[in-house]
CSV table of C-alpha atoms and ligand atoms in Angstrom, one decimal:
chain,number,residue,atom,x,y,z
A,1,MET,CA,27.7,-48.2,14.6
A,2,ALA,CA,23.8,-48.2,12.5
A,3,GLU,CA,22.4,-47.4,15.9
A,4,LEU,CA,24.7,-44.9,16.8
A,5,HIS,CA,24.6,-43.1,13.7
A,6,GLY,CA,20.6,-43.2,13.8
A,7,GLN,CA,20.6,-41.8,17.5
A,8,LEU,CA,22.9,-38.7,16.9
A,9,GLU,CA,21.2,-37.9,14.0
A,10,GLU,CA,18.2,-37.8,16.1
A,11,HIS,CA,19.8,-35.5,18.5
A,12,LEU,CA,20.7,-33.3,15.9
A,13,ARG,CA,17.7,-33.0,14.0
A,14,SER,CA,16.0,-32.5,17.4
A,15,LEU,CA,18.4,-29.7,18.3
A,16,LYS,CA,18.2,-28.1,14.8
A,17,LEU,CA,21.7,-28.7,14.6
A,18,LYS,CA,21.5,-28.9,10.6
A,19,ALA,CA,25.3,-27.9,9.6
A,20,MET,CA,26.4,-30.5,12.5
A,21,LEU,CA,24.2,-33.3,10.8
A,22,ALA,CA,25.1,-32.4,7.8
A,23,THR,CA,28.9,-32.7,8.1
A,24,TYR,CA,29.9,-35.0,11.1
A,25,ARG,CA,30.4,-38.2,9.6
A,26,SER,CA,32.8,-36.7,6.8
A,27,PHE,CA,34.7,-34.6,9.5
A,28,SER,CA,35.0,-37.6,11.7
A,29,GLU,CA,36.5,-39.8,9.0
A,30,ARG,CA,39.1,-36.5,8.6
A,31,ALA,CA,39.6,-36.0,12.2
A,32,ALA,CA,40.3,-39.8,12.7
A,33,LYS,CA,42.9,-39.2,9.5
A,34,SER,CA,44.0,-35.9,11.3
A,35,LYS,CA,44.5,-37.7,14.6
A,36,LEU,CA,42.3,-34.8,16.4
A,37,SER,CA,41.5,-35.2,19.6
A,38,TYR,CA,37.9,-35.0,20.3
A,39,GLU,CA,38.0,-31.5,21.5
A,40,GLU,CA,39.1,-30.3,18.0
A,41,TYR,CA,36.5,-32.4,16.4
A,42,LEU,CA,33.6,-31.0,18.4
A,43,ALA,CA,35.3,-27.6,17.7
A,44,LEU,CA,35.3,-28.2,14.2
A,45,LEU,CA,31.8,-29.2,13.6
A,46,LEU,CA,30.7,-26.3,15.9
A,47,GLU,CA,32.6,-24.3,14.0
A,48,GLU,CA,30.6,-25.2,10.8
A,49,GLU,CA,27.4,-24.5,12.5
A,50,VAL,CA,27.9,-21.5,13.7
A,51,ARG,CA,29.4,-20.4,10.2
A,52,ALA,CA,26.2,-21.6,8.3
A,53,ARG,CA,23.9,-20.1,11.0
A,54,THR,CA,26.1,-16.7,10.4
A,55,ASP,CA,25.4,-17.0,6.9
A,56,GLN,CA,21.5,-17.8,7.1
A,57,THR,CA,21.2,-14.9,9.7
A,58,LEU,CA,23.0,-12.5,7.2
A,59,GLN,CA,21.3,-13.7,3.8
A,60,LYS,CA,17.7,-12.7,5.7
A,61,LYS,CA,18.6,-9.5,6.9
A,62,ILE,CA,19.9,-9.1,3.0
A,63,ASN,CA,16.6,-10.3,2.2
A,64,GLN,CA,14.6,-8.0,4.3
A,65,ALA,CA,16.6,-5.2,2.9
A,66,LYS,CA,15.2,-5.6,-0.6
A,67,PHE,CA,18.2,-4.0,-1.7
A,68,PRO,CA,18.3,-3.8,-6.1
A,69,TYR,CA,21.5,-5.4,-6.2
A,70,VAL,CA,23.8,-6.7,-3.7
A,71,LYS,CA,27.4,-5.0,-4.2
A,72,PRO,CA,29.9,-4.3,-1.0
A,73,LEU,CA,31.7,-1.0,-0.8
A,74,GLU,CA,35.3,-3.0,-1.1
A,75,SER,CA,33.9,-3.1,-5.2
A,76,PHE,CA,33.4,0.5,-5.3
A,77,ASP,CA,36.2,1.6,-7.5
A,78,PHE,CA,37.1,4.9,-5.9
A,79,SER,CA,40.3,5.9,-8.5
A,80,PHE,CA,36.6,6.3,-10.8
A,81,GLN,CA,35.3,9.2,-8.5
A,82,PRO,CA,39.0,11.2,-7.4
A,83,ASP,CA,36.3,14.0,-5.6
A,84,LEU,CA,34.7,11.3,-3.3
A,85,PRO,CA,37.0,11.5,0.1
A,86,GLU,CA,37.4,7.6,0.2
A,87,LYS,CA,39.3,7.6,3.8
A,88,GLU,CA,36.2,9.2,5.2
A,89,LEU,CA,33.7,6.6,3.4
A,90,LEU,CA,35.7,4.0,4.4
A,91,ARG,CA,35.6,5.3,8.3
A,92,LEU,CA,32.4,5.6,7.9
A,93,SER,CA,31.7,1.9,7.1
A,94,SER,CA,32.4,1.4,10.6
A,95,LEU,CA,28.9,2.7,11.0
A,96,GLU,CA,29.1,4.8,14.0
A,97,PHE,CA,26.3,7.0,12.1
A,98,LEU,CA,24.1,4.4,12.6
A,99,GLU,CA,24.8,4.9,16.6
A,100,THR,CA,24.7,8.4,16.3
A,101,LYS,CA,21.6,8.6,14.2
A,102,GLU,CA,22.9,11.0,11.5
A,103,ASN,CA,22.3,10.6,8.1
A,104,LEU,CA,24.4,10.3,4.8
A,105,ILE,CA,23.0,11.9,1.4
A,106,PHE,CA,24.8,11.1,-1.6
A,107,LEU,CA,23.8,14.0,-4.5
A,108,GLY,CA,24.6,13.7,-8.0
A,109,PRO,CA,23.8,13.0,-11.5
A,110,PRO,CA,23.0,9.1,-12.9
A,111,GLY,CA,25.2,6.7,-12.9
A,112,VAL,CA,27.5,8.1,-10.6
A,113,GLY,CA,27.4,5.6,-7.9
A,114,LYS,CA,24.7,7.0,-5.4
A,115,THR,CA,23.1,3.7,-5.2
A,116,HIS,CA,25.8,1.4,-5.1
A,117,LEU,CA,27.2,3.5,-1.9
A,118,ALA,CA,23.7,3.5,-0.2
A,119,VAL,CA,23.3,-0.1,-1.0
A,120,SER,CA,27.2,-1.1,0.4
A,121,PHE,CA,26.6,0.8,3.4
A,122,GLY,CA,23.4,-1.0,3.9
A,123,LEU,CA,25.1,-4.4,3.3
A,124,LYS,CA,27.7,-3.3,6.5
A,125,ALA,CA,24.7,-3.0,8.8
A,126,CYS,CA,23.3,-6.2,7.9
A,127,MET,CA,26.4,-7.8,8.4
A,128,LEU,CA,26.3,-6.3,11.9
A,129,LYS,CA,22.9,-7.6,12.2
A,130,HIS,CA,20.8,-4.3,12.3
A,131,ARG,CA,17.6,-3.8,10.4
A,132,VAL,CA,17.5,-2.3,7.1
A,133,LEU,CA,15.3,-1.3,4.5
A,134,PHE,CA,15.9,0.1,1.0
A,135,VAL,CA,13.3,1.5,-0.7
A,136,THR,CA,13.0,4.1,-3.5
A,137,ALA,CA,11.6,7.3,-2.8
A,138,ARG,CA,8.8,6.7,-5.3
A,139,ASP,CA,7.9,3.4,-3.4
A,140,LEU,CA,8.2,5.1,-0.3
A,141,LEU,CA,5.6,7.4,-1.2
A,142,ASP,CA,3.0,5.0,-2.7
A,143,ASP,CA,3.5,3.1,0.4
A,144,LEU,CA,3.0,6.2,2.7
A,145,MET,CA,-0.3,7.7,1.2
A,146,LEU,CA,-1.9,4.0,0.7
A,147,ALA,CA,-1.6,3.9,4.8
A,148,VAL,CA,-3.4,7.6,4.8
A,149,LYS,CA,-6.2,6.0,2.2
A,150,GLN,CA,-6.3,2.9,4.4
A,151,GLY,CA,-6.0,5.1,8.0
A,152,ALA,CA,-3.1,3.4,9.1
A,153,LEU,CA,-0.5,6.2,8.7
A,154,THR,CA,0.4,5.8,12.7
A,155,GLY,CA,1.3,2.2,12.5
A,156,LYS,CA,3.2,2.4,8.9
A,157,LEU,CA,5.5,5.5,10.0
A,158,MET,CA,6.2,3.4,13.4
A,159,SER,CA,6.9,0.5,11.3
A,160,TYR,CA,9.3,2.6,9.5
A,161,SER,CA,10.7,4.5,12.4
A,162,ARG,CA,11.4,0.5,14.1
A,163,LEU,CA,14.7,0.5,11.2
A,164,SER,CA,18.1,0.7,12.4
A,165,LEU,CA,18.9,2.5,8.5
A,166,LEU,CA,16.3,3.1,6.1
A,167,VAL,CA,17.8,4.0,2.8
A,168,ILE,CA,15.9,6.1,0.3
A,169,ASP,CA,16.7,6.0,-3.0
A,170,GLU,CA,16.5,8.4,-6.0
A,171,LEU,CA,14.5,11.2,-4.6
A,172,GLY,CA,13.5,13.8,-7.1
A,173,TYR,CA,13.2,11.5,-9.7
A,174,VAL,CA,9.5,11.9,-9.4
A,175,PRO,CA,7.9,15.2,-8.6
A,176,VAL,CA,6.3,14.9,-5.2
A,177,THR,CA,2.7,15.6,-4.5
A,178,LYS,CA,1.4,18.3,-1.7
A,179,GLU,CA,0.0,15.4,0.5
A,180,GLN,CA,3.2,13.4,-0.2
A,181,ALA,CA,5.7,15.9,1.0
A,182,ASN,CA,3.5,16.3,4.3
A,183,VAL,CA,4.0,12.2,5.0
A,184,PHE,CA,7.2,12.5,4.1
A,185,PHE,CA,7.9,15.3,6.4
A,186,GLN,CA,6.6,13.2,9.0
A,187,LEU,CA,8.4,10.5,8.5
A,188,VAL,CA,11.6,12.4,8.4
A,189,SER,CA,10.4,14.2,11.8
A,190,MET,CA,9.8,10.6,13.3
A,191,ARG,CA,13.5,9.5,12.0
A,192,TYR,CA,15.2,12.8,13.4
A,193,GLU,CA,17.8,11.9,16.1
A,194,LYS,CA,16.0,8.6,16.3
A,195,GLY,CA,17.4,6.6,13.4
A,196,ALA,CA,20.2,7.0,10.5
A,197,MET,CA,18.8,7.7,7.2
A,198,ILE,CA,21.0,7.1,3.7
A,199,LEU,CA,19.2,9.4,0.9
A,200,THR,CA,20.3,9.5,-2.6
A,201,SER,CA,19.2,12.6,-5.2
A,202,ASN,CA,19.8,13.8,-8.4
A,203,TYR,CA,19.2,17.2,-7.4
A,204,GLY,CA,21.3,19.5,-5.8
A,205,PHE,CA,19.7,21.0,-2.4
A,206,GLU,CA,19.2,24.2,-4.0
A,207,ASP,CA,16.3,22.7,-6.2
A,208,TRP,CA,14.8,21.0,-3.9
A,209,GLY,CA,12.5,23.0,-4.4
A,210,GLN,CA,11.9,21.9,-7.4
A,211,ILE,CA,11.0,18.3,-6.1
A,212,PHE,CA,8.9,19.3,-3.3
A,213,PRO,CA,5.8,21.8,-4.3
A,214,ASP,CA,5.9,23.6,-0.8
A,215,PRO,CA,8.9,25.5,-0.1
A,216,VAL,CA,8.0,25.8,3.7
A,217,VAL,CA,7.7,22.2,3.7
A,218,ALA,CA,10.8,21.9,1.4
A,219,SER,CA,12.8,23.3,4.0
A,220,ALA,CA,11.7,21.4,6.8
A,221,ILE,CA,12.5,18.8,5.5
A,222,LEU,CA,16.0,19.5,4.1
A,223,ASP,CA,16.4,21.2,7.5
A,224,ARG,CA,16.3,18.3,9.7
A,225,LEU,CA,17.7,16.1,7.0
A,226,VAL,CA,21.0,18.0,6.8
A,227,HIS,CA,20.9,18.8,10.7
A,228,HIS,CA,23.4,15.7,11.4
A,229,ALA,CA,24.4,14.3,8.3
A,230,LYS,CA,27.5,14.0,6.1
A,231,ILE,CA,26.7,15.0,2.3
A,232,PHE,CA,28.7,14.0,-0.8
A,233,PHE,CA,28.5,15.6,-3.7
A,234,ILE,CA,29.6,13.2,-6.8
A,235,ARG,CA,30.1,15.6,-9.6
A,236,GLY,CA,32.4,12.6,-11.7
A,237,SER,CA,30.8,10.9,-15.0
A,238,SER,CA,28.9,8.1,-15.3
A,239,TYR,CA,30.0,4.2,-14.7
A,240,ARG,CA,27.6,3.1,-16.8
A,241,LEU,CA,28.5,5.4,-19.5
A,242,LYS,CA,32.3,4.6,-19.0
A,243,ASP,CA,31.7,1.1,-19.4
A,244,LYS,CA,29.6,1.7,-22.8
A,245,LEU,CA,32.1,3.5,-24.0
A,246,LYS,CA,35.3,1.3,-23.2
A,247,LYS,CA,33.2,-1.4,-24.9
A,248,ALA,CA,32.5,0.8,-28.3
A,249,GLU,CA,36.4,1.6,-28.3
A,250,ARG,CA,36.9,-2.3,-28.3
A,251,ARG,CA,34.9,-2.6,-31.1
A,252,LYS,CA,36.4,0.2,-32.9
A,253,THR,CA,39.8,-1.3,-32.6
A,254,ALA,CA,38.7,-4.7,-33.3
B,301,ADP,P1,23.6,6.1,-9.6
B,301,ADP,O1,24.2,6.9,-9.0
B,301,ADP,O2,22.5,6.5,-10.9
B,301,ADP,O3,22.8,5.8,-8.4
B,301,ADP,P2,24.4,3.4,-9.1
B,301,ADP,O4,25.2,3.4,-8.0
B,301,ADP,O5,23.3,2.5,-9.2
B,301,ADP,O6,24.4,4.5,-10.2
B,301,ADP,O7,25.8,3.1,-10.7
B,301,ADP,C1,25.3,2.2,-11.5
B,301,ADP,C2,26.2,1.0,-12.0
B,301,ADP,O8,27.6,1.4,-12.0
B,301,ADP,C3,26.0,-0.1,-10.9
B,301,ADP,O9,26.2,-1.1,-11.2
B,301,ADP,C4,27.1,0.4,-9.8
B,301,ADP,O10,27.7,-0.8,-9.1
B,301,ADP,C5,28.1,1.0,-10.8
B,301,ADP,N1,29.3,2.0,-10.8
B,301,ADP,C6,28.9,3.5,-10.4
B,301,ADP,N2,30.0,3.6,-9.7
B,301,ADP,C7,30.9,3.1,-9.6
B,301,ADP,C8,32.3,2.6,-9.0
B,301,ADP,N3,32.8,4.1,-8.6
B,301,ADP,N4,32.7,1.5,-8.7
B,301,ADP,C9,32.5,0.6,-9.3
B,301,ADP,N5,31.2,0.4,-9.9
B,301,ADP,C10,30.5,1.6,-9.9
B,302,MG,MG1,20.5,5.0,-8.6
């Protein structure tokens, strides 16, 4: 028996069937007890291997996406933002917009859930094995400017264009220089009708003139971003503040 186990384990190792290796013994005891057929036992083992690999692939995708936090759409409390069209957002979570290369834009003041929503769509995309990257506008622009300095902008833009979904968070938190606006325009043009993006900003479109120094570039960027986009204005109050207020209230009554 020991020899058989040795052989089995060697095969499982060489085929890199880690989950099966870890579970085959305990499963075989269970199988014997429950009088499973050979096929049922094999199915059980394979299921375990497939599940472990799916988890691994998803985790890898999530790590590569570099989300600031991982929260699913299911944890978004729509009742707190009654102006948001819940049904439409749930429909969008089927991710058709990735295929049609459309953009989602979330606009609103701090704390209303823009990043949470952006992350949760990114997460859904990871689950469907898409290549996703989450980046703040500031980091993105720094990265692009570094590439300009190194004479490697084309390659850099290509690498951004290969993603199925690019999430750009917090556009407008830091002012954009003329040079940055130009490379940002190149990026947006490159992804235009070729790849989906999610953008969040605390500025309404009418104020984008304040984000970008040159109104011509600003409107060229806006034009391409908005042409095929679903736009959501979140006007509600801050969720962060809500928690703070609740805690303060609890302290008061205590
Ligand atoms: P911002 O709009 O500034 O990007 P976030 O999306 O980061 O805000 O939200 C701030 C925090 O509040 C996060 O932890 C987020 O998960 C939570 N949050 C915001 N809105 C909601 C909501 N409607 N339901 C559940 N959590 C929310
Ligand atoms: Mg945010």
